[in-house]
Coordinates of C-alpha atoms and ligand atoms in Angstrom, one line a residue:
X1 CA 9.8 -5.2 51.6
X2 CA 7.9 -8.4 50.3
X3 CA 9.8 -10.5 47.8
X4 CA 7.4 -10.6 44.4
X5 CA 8.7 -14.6 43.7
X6 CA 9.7 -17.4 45.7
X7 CA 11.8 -20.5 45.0
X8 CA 12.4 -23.8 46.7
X9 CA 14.9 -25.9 45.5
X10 CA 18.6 -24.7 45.0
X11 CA 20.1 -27.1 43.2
X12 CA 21.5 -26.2 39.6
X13 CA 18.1 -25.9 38.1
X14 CA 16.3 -23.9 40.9
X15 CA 19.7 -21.7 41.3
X16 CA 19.8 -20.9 37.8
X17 CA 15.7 -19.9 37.5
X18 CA 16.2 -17.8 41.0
X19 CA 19.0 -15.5 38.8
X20 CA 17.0 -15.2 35.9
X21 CA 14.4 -14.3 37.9
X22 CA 16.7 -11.7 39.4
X23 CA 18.1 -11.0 37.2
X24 CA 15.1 -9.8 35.2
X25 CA 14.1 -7.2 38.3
X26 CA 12.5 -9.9 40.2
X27 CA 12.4 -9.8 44.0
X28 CA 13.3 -13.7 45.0
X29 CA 13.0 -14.9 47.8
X30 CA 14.5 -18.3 47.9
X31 CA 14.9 -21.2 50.1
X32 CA 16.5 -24.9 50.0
X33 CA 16.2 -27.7 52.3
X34 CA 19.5 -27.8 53.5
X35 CA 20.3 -23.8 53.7
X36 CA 24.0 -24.4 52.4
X37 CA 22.7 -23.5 48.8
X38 CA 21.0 -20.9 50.3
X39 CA 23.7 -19.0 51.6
X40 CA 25.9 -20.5 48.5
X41 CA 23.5 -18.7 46.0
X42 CA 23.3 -15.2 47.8
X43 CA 26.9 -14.9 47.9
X44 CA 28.3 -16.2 44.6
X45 CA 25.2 -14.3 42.8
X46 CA 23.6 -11.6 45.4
X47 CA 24.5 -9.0 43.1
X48 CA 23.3 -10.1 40.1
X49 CA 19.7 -8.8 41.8
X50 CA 17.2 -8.9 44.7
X51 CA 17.5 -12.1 46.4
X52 CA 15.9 -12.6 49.6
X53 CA 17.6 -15.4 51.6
X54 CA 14.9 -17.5 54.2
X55 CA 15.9 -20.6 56.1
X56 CA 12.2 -22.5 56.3
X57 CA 9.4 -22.9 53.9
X58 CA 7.0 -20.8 56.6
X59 CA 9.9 -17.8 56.3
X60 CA 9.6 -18.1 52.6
X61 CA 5.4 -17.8 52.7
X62 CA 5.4 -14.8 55.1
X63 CA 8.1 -13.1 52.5
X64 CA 5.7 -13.0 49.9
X65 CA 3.9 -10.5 48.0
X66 CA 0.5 -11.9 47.8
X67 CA -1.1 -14.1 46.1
X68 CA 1.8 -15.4 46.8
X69 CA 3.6 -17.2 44.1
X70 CA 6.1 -19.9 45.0
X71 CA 8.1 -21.8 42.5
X72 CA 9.0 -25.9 43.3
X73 CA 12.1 -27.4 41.7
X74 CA 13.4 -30.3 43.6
X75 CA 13.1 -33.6 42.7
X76 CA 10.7 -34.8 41.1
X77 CA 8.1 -37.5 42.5
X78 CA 7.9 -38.0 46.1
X79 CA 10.2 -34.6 47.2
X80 CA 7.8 -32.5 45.2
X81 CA 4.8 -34.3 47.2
X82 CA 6.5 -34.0 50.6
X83 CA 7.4 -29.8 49.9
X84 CA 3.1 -29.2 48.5
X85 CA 2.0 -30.9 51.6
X86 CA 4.3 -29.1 54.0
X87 CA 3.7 -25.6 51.8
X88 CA -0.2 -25.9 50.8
X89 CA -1.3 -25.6 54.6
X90 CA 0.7 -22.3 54.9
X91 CA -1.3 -20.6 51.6
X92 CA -4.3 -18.7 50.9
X93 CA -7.2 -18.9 48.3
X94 CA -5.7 -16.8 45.2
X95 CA -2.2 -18.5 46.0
X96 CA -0.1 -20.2 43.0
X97 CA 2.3 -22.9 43.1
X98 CA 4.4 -23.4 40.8
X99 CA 5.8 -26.8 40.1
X100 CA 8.9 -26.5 37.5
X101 CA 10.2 -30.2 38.1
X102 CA 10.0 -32.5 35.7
X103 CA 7.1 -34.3 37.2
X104 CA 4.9 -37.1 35.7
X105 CA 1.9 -35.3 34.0
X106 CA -0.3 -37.8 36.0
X107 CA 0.7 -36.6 39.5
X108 CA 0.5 -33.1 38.3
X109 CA -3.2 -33.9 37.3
X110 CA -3.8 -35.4 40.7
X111 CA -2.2 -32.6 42.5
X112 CA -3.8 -29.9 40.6
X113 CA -7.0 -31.4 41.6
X114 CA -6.6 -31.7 45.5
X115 CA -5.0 -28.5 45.6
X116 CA -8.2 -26.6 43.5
X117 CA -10.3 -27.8 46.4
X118 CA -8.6 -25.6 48.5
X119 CA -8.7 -22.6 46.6
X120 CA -5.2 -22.8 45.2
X121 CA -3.4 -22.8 41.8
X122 CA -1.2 -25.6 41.2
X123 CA 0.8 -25.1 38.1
X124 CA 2.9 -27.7 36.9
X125 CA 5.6 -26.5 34.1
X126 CA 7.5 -27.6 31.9
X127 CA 11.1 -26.0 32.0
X128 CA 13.5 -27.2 29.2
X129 CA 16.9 -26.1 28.4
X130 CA 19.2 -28.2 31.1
X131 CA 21.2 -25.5 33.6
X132 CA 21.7 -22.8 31.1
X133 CA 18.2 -22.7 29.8
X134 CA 17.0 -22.5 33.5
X135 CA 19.9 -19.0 33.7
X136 CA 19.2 -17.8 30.0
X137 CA 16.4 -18.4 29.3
X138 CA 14.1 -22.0 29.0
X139 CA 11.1 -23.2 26.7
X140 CA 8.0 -22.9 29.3
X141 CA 5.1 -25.3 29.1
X142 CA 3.0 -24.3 31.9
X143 CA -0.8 -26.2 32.5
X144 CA -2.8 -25.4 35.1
X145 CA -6.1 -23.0 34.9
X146 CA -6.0 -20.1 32.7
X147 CA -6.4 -17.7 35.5
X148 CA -3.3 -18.7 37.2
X149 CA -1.8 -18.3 34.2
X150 CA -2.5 -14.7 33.9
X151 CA -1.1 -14.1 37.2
X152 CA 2.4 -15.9 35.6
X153 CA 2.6 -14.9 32.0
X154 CA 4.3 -11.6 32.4
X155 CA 7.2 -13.1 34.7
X156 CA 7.6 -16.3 32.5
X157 CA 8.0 -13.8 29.7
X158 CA 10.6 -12.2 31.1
X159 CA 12.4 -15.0 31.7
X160 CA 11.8 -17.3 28.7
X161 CA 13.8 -17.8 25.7
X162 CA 13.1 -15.3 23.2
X163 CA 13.1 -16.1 19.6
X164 CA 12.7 -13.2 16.6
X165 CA 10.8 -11.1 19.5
X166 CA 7.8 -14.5 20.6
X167 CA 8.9 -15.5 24.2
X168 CA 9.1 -19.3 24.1
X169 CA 6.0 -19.8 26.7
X170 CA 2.7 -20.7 26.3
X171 CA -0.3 -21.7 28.2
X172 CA -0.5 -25.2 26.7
X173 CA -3.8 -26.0 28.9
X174 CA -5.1 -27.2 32.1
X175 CA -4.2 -29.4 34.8
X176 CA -1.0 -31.5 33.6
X177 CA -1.1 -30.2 29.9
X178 CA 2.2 -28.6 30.4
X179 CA 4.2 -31.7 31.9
X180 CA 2.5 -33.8 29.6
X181 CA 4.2 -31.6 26.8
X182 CA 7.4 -31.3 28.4
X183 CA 7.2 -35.5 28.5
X184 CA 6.6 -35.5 24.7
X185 CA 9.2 -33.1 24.2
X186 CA 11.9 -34.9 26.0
X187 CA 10.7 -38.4 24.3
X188 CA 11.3 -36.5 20.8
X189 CA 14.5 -34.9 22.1
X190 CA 15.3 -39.0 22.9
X191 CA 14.2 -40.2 19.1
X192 CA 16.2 -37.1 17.8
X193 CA 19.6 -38.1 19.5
X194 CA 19.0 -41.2 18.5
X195 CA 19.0 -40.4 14.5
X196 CA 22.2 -38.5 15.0
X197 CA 24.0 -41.1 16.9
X198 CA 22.8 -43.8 14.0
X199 CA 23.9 -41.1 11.0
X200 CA 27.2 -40.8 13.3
X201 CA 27.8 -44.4 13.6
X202 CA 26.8 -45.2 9.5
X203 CA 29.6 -42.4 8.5
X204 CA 32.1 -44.4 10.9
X205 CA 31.5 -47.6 10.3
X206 CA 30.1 -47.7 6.6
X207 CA 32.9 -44.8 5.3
X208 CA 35.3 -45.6 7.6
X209 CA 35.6 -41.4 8.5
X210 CA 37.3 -40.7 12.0
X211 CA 35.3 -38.5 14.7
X212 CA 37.4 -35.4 13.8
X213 CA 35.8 -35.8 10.1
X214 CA 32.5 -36.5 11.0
X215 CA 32.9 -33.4 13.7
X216 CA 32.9 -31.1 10.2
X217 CA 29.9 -33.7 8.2
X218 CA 27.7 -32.5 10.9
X219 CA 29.2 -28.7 11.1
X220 CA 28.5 -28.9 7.7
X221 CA 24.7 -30.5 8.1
X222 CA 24.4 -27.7 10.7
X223 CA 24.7 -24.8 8.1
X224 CA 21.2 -26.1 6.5
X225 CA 17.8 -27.2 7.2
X226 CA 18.9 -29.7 10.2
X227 CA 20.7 -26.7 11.7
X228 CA 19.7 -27.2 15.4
X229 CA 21.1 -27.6 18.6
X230 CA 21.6 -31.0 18.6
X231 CA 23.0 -31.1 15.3
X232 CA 25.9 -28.4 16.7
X233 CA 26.5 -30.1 20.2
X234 CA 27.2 -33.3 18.2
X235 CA 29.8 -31.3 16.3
X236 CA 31.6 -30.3 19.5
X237 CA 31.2 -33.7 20.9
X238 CA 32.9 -35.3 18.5
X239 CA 35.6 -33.1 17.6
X240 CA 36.3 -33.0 21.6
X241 CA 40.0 -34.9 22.0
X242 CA 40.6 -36.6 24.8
X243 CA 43.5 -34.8 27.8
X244 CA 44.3 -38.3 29.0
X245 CA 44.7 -40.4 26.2
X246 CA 44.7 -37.9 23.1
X247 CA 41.8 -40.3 21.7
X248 CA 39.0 -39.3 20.3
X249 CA 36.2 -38.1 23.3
X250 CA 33.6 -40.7 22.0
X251 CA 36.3 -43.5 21.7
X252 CA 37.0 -43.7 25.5
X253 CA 33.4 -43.3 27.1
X254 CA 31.3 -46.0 27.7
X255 CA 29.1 -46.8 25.1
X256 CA 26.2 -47.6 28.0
X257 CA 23.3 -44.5 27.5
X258 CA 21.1 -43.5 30.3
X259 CA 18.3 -42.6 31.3
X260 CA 16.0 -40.6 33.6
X261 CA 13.1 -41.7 32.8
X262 CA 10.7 -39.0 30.5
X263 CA 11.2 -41.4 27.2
X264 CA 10.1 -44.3 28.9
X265 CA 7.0 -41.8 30.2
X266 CA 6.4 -41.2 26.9
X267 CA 6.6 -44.7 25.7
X268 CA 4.2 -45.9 28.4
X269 CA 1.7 -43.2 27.7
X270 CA 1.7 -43.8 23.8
X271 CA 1.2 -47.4 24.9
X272 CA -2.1 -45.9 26.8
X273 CA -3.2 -44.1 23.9
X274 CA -2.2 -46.2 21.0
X275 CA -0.5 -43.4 19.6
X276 CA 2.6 -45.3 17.4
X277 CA 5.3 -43.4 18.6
X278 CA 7.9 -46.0 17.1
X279 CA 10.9 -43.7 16.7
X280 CA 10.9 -42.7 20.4
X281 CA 10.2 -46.6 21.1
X282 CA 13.6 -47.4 19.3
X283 CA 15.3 -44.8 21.1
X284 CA 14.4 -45.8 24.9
X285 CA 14.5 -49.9 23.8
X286 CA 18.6 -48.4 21.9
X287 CA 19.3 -47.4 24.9
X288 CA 18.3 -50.0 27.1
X289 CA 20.2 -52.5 25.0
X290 CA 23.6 -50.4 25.0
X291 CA 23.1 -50.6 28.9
X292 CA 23.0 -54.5 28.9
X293 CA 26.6 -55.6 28.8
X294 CA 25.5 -59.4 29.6
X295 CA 23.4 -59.6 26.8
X296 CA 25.9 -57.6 24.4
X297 CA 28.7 -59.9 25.2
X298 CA 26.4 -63.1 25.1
X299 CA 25.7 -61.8 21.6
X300 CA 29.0 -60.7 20.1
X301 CA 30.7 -63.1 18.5
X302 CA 27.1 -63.6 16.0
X303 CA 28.4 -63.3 12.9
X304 CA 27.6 -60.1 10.7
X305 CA 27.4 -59.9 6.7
X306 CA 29.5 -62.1 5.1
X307 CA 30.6 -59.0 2.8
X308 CA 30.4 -55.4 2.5
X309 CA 28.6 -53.2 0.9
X310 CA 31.0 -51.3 -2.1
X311 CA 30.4 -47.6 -1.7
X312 CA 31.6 -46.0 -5.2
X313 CA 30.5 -42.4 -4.1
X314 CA 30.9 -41.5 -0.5
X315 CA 30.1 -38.0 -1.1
X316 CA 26.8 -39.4 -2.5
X317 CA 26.0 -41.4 0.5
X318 CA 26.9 -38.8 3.1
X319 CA 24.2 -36.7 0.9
X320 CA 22.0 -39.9 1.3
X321 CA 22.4 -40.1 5.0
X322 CA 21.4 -36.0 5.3
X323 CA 18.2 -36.8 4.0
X324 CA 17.7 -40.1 5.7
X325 CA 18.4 -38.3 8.7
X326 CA 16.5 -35.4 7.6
X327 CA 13.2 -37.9 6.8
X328 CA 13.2 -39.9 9.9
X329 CA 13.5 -36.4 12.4
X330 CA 10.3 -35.7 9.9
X331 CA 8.7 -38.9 11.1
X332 CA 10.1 -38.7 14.5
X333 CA 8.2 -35.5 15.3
X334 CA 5.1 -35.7 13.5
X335 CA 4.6 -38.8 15.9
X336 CA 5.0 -36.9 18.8
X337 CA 2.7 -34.1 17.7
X338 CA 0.0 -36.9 16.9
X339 CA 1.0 -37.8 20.4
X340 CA 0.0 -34.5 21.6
X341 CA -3.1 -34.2 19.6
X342 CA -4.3 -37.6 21.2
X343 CA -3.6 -36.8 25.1
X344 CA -5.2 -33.1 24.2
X345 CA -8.2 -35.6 23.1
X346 CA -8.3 -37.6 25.5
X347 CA -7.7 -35.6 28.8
X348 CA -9.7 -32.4 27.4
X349 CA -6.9 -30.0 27.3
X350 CA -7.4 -28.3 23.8
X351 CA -3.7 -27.7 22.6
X352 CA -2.5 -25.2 19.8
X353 CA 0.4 -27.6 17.9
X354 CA 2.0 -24.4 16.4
X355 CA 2.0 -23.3 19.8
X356 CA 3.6 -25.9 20.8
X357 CA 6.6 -25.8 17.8
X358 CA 6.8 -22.0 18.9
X359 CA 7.6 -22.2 22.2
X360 CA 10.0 -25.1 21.3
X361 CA 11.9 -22.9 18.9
X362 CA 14.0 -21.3 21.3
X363 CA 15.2 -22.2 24.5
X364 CA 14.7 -26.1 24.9
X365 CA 16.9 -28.7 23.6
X366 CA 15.4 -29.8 20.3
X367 CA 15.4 -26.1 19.3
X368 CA 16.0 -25.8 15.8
X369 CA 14.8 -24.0 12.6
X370 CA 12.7 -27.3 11.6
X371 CA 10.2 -26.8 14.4
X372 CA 9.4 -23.1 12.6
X373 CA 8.6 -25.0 9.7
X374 CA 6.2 -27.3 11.8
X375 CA 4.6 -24.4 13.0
X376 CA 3.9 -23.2 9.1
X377 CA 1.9 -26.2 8.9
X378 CA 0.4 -26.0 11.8
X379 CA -0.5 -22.4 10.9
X380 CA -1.6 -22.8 7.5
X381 CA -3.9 -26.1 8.5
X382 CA -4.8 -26.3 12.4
X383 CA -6.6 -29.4 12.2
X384 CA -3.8 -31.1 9.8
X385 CA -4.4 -35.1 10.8
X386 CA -0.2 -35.5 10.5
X387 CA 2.9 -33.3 9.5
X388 CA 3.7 -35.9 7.0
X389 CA 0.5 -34.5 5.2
X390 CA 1.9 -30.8 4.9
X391 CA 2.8 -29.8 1.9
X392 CA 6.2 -28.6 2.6
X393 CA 7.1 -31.8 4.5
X394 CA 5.5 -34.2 1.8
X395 CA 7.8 -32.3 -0.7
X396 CA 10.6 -33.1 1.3
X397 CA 9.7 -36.3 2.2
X398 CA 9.3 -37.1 -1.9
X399 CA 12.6 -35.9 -2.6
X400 CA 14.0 -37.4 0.2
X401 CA 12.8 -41.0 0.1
X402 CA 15.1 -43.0 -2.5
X403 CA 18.1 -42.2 -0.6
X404 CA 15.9 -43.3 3.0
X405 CA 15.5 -46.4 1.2
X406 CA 19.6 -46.9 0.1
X407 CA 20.9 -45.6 3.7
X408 CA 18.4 -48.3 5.5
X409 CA 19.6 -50.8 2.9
X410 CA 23.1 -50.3 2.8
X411 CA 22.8 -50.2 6.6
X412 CA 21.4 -53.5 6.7
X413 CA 24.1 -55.0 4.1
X414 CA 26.6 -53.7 6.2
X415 CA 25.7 -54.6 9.6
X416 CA 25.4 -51.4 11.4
X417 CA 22.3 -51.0 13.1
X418 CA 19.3 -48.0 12.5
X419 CA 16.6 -48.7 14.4
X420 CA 15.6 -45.2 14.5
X421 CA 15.9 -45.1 10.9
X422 CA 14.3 -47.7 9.8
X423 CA 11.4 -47.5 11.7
X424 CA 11.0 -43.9 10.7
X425 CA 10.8 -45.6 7.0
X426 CA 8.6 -48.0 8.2
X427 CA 6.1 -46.5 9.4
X428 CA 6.4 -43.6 6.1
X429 CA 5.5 -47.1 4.0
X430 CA 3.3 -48.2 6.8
X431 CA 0.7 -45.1 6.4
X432 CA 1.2 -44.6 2.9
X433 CA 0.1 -47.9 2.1
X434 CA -3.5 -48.2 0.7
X435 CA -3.8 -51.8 2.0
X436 CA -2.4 -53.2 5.2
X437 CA -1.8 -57.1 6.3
X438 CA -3.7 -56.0 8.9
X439 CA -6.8 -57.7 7.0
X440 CA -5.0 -60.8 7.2
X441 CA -4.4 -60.6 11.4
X442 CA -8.3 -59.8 11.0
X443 CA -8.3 -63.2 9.5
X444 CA -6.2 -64.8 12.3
X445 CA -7.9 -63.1 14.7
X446 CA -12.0 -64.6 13.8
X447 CA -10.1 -67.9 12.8
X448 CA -9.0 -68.8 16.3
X449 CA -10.8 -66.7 18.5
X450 CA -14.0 -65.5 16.8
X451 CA -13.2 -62.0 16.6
X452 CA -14.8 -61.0 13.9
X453 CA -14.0 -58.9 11.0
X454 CA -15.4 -56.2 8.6
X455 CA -16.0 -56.2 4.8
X456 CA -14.6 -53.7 2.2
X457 CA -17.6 -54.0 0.4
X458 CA -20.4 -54.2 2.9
X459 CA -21.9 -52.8 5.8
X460 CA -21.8 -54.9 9.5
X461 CA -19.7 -57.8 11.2
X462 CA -19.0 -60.5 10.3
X463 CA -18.0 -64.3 11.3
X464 CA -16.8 -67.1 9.3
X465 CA -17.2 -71.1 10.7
X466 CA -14.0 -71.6 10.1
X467 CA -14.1 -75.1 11.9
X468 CA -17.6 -76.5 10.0
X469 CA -18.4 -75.3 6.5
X470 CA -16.7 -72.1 6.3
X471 CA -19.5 -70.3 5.5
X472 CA -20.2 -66.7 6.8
X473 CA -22.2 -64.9 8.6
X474 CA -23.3 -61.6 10.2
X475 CA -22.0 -61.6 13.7
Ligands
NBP1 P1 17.6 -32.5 41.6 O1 16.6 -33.2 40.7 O2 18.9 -33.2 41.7 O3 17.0 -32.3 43.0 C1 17.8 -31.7 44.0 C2 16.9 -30.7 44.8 O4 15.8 -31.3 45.4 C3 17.7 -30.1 46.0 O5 17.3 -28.7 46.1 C4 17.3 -30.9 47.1 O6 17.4 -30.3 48.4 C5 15.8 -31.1 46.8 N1 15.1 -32.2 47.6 C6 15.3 -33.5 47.5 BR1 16.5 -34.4 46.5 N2 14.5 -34.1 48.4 C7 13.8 -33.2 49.0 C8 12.8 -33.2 50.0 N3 12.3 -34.4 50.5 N4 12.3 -32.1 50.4 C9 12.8 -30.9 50.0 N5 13.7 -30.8 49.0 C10 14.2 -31.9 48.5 O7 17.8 -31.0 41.1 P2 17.9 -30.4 39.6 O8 18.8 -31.2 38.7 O9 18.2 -29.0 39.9 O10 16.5 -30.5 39.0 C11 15.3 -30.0 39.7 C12 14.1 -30.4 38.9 O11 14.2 -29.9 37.6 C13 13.9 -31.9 38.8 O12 12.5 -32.2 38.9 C14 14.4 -32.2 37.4 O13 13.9 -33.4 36.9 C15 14.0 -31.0 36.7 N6 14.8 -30.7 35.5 C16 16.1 -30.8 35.4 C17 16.9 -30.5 34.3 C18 18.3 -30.6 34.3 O14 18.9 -30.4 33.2 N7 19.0 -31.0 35.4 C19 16.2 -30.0 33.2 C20 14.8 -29.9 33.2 C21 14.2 -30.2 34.4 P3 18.8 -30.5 49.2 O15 19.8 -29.6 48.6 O16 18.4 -30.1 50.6 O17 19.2 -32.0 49.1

């Protein structure tokens, strides 16, 4: 019996997609480079379906229902290069290959392309939800060509999160669409943590509250509209007590964050398309300073405020700091959809938004009520130039913004720093403003170098002589 499904690449991600693959009536044939995790899979999980164990990519083509479809999920970059160019000689025309890694959109684009030329599909996915997405069920951003995707849809279905009866998958559109999502995603999943860790560190440091207290602030923040993942594993991180020492968890870790590499992807591709994705900027450049210790301790002993802010009502700022928090994850996201909208632009791929907030709904780690609401605005205006335009989100944003303004303030009186925050504020006063300074860089900008300029009041370009007479004319 042919298998209907095969994966390569055993390690937790691939193992976990092979059960759920299984597990949903599946017939998987699977296969890893080293055949330990091979054998390891079939017999810790070999009855939680049909797997079919093969010890070489060739015994893992000629076990396939065909077209064949074969999912990748090693690492990504040049592993996922080395396994197409060692699988593609073994397929057919019709053929789909599935690559589930988080690859960089760009290769997927290049891949996709070479691979076409032979008559075979090359879908590169997006697969969010760490380990236990992969096994319960992930978000799905698959690109490639819509007829490959036909082939896929019913399977990723199956195995996709499932929220009030939508499976969290969608075509998102061709070539690297889907990876290109997935990258976006992953840079707002970066901007998000960020906001939480700077809310975290303003309840600690501003209201002196321990971890254990701040633990129920966020339980608390997590029974309304920020209720989301995020907000809940927060919770449980810091309420989590240390065996060893009895300290709090988040006392006695490094306070160094990584990284793997999709927010500075992001970053670089905003960069690209001049899409001002500032809140996922802070969050990469936040993390990236926390992981200089030379720099920190060269830095340490600069003085902070000379006094501190007086809080009279810390209730009142915690409720300040909810919607501070609330406003910036408002900006935070709305940048990365206009970041979507301009790579859709750009590389021709057409993408829905609100299918993009469904899929991301369940399933993936920013999951959260708040992206059904950017789906409402999505559905109710498709061709909405920015979240922060939405009705619902403008309301919120209104009623939100005084308190924005005394969190980023008393921030800044207090020395604790919010660079997601504030530059979520920033950029809210930034857009909202009807004129910009940017008339008087325009002014820099012809003064030294000729550039030229504009007029508000007339039509063409313009010059002045800045060095003779100042007098102006059209350029
Ligand atoms: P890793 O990213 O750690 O990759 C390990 C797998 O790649 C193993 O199966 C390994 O085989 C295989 N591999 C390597 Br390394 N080099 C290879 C080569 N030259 N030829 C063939 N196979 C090779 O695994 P992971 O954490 O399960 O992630 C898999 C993919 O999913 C990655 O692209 C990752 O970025 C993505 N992803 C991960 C998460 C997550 O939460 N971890 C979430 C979303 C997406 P071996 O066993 O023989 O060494």
């Amino acid at each position: 019996d042919k298998a209907d499904i095969g994966v390569t690449g055993l390690a937790v991600m691939g193992r976990n997609l092979a059960r759920n693959l299984a597990r949903n009536g599946q017939r998987v044939a699977v296969h890893n480079r080293h055949r330990e995790r091979t054998d390891d899979l079939v017999e810790r999980f070999g009855g939680e379906g049909e797997f079919v164990p093969t010890g070489s990519l060739r015994e893992l083509v000629e076990s396939l229902e065909r077209p064949r479809r074969v999912v990748i999920m090693v690492k990504a970059g040049p592993a996922t290069d080395a396994v197409i160019d060692e699988l593609v000689p073994m397929l057919d025309t019709g053929d789909v290959l599935v690559d589930a890694g988080n690859a960089n959109f760009t290769d997927t684009r290049r891949r996709e392309a070479a691979l076409a030329e032979r008559g075979v599909h090359f879908v590169g996915t997006g697969v969010s939800g760490g380990e236990e997405g992969a096994l319960h069920g992930p978000s799905i951003m698959p690109g490639g060509s819509a007829e490959a995707y036909r082939e896929l849809e019913p399977v990723l279905r199956s195995i996709a999160a499932n929220v009030d009866g939508t499976p969290c998958v969608t075509h998102v559109g061709a070539d690297g669409a889907g990876h290109f999502v997935k990258m976006v995603h992953n840079g707002i999943e970066y901007a998000d943590m960020q906001l939480i860790a700077e809310t975290y560190d303003l309840l600690r440091k501003v209201l002196g509250r321990e971890p254990g207290e701040i633990a129920e602030t966020f339980r608390r923040f997590n029974t309304g509209r920020l209720n989301s993942y995020l907000i809940e594993i927060t919770a449980e991180v810091l309420g989590h007590v240390d065996a060893r020492t009895s300290r709090p968890f988040v006392d006695v870790v490094l306070d160094q964050a990584e990284q793997k590499g999709t927010g500075r992807w992001t970053v670089q591709n905003a960069l690209e398309l001049a899409s001002p994705v500032t809140g996922i900027a802070e969050a990469v450049f936040a993390r990236s300073i926390s992981g200089q210790p030379r720099l920190r301790e060269a830095a340490a002993d600069l003085p902070g405020p000379s006094e501190q802010p007086r809080i009279d009502d810390p209730e009142g700022f915690v409720a300040d700091v909810e919607r501070a928090l609330y406003a910036s994850k408002i900006v935070a996201y709305a940048q990365g959809f206009d970041q979507i909208q301009a790579g859709s632009a750009t590389y021709g791929w057409n993408i829905d938004l609100g299918a993009v907030a469904t899929i991301w709904r369940g399933g993936c780690i920013i999951r959260a009520e708040f992206l059904d609401r950017i789906r409402a605005a999505y559905d109710q205006n498709p061709g909405l130039a920015s979240l922060l335009a939405d009705e619902d989100f403008r309301a919120a944003l209104t009623e939100a913004q005084d308190s924005w303004r005394r969190v980023v303030a008393t921030a800044t009186a207090a020395g604790v720093p919010v660079p997601g925050i504030s530059t979520a504020l920033a950029y809210y006063d930034t857009v909202r403003a009807r004129r910009l300074p940017a008339a008087l860089i325009q002014g820099q900008r012809d003064y030294f170098g000729a550039h030229t300029y504009r007029r508000t009041d007339a039509e063409g370009v313009f010059h002045t002589e800045w060095a003779a007479d100042r007098s102006e004319h059209e350029a």
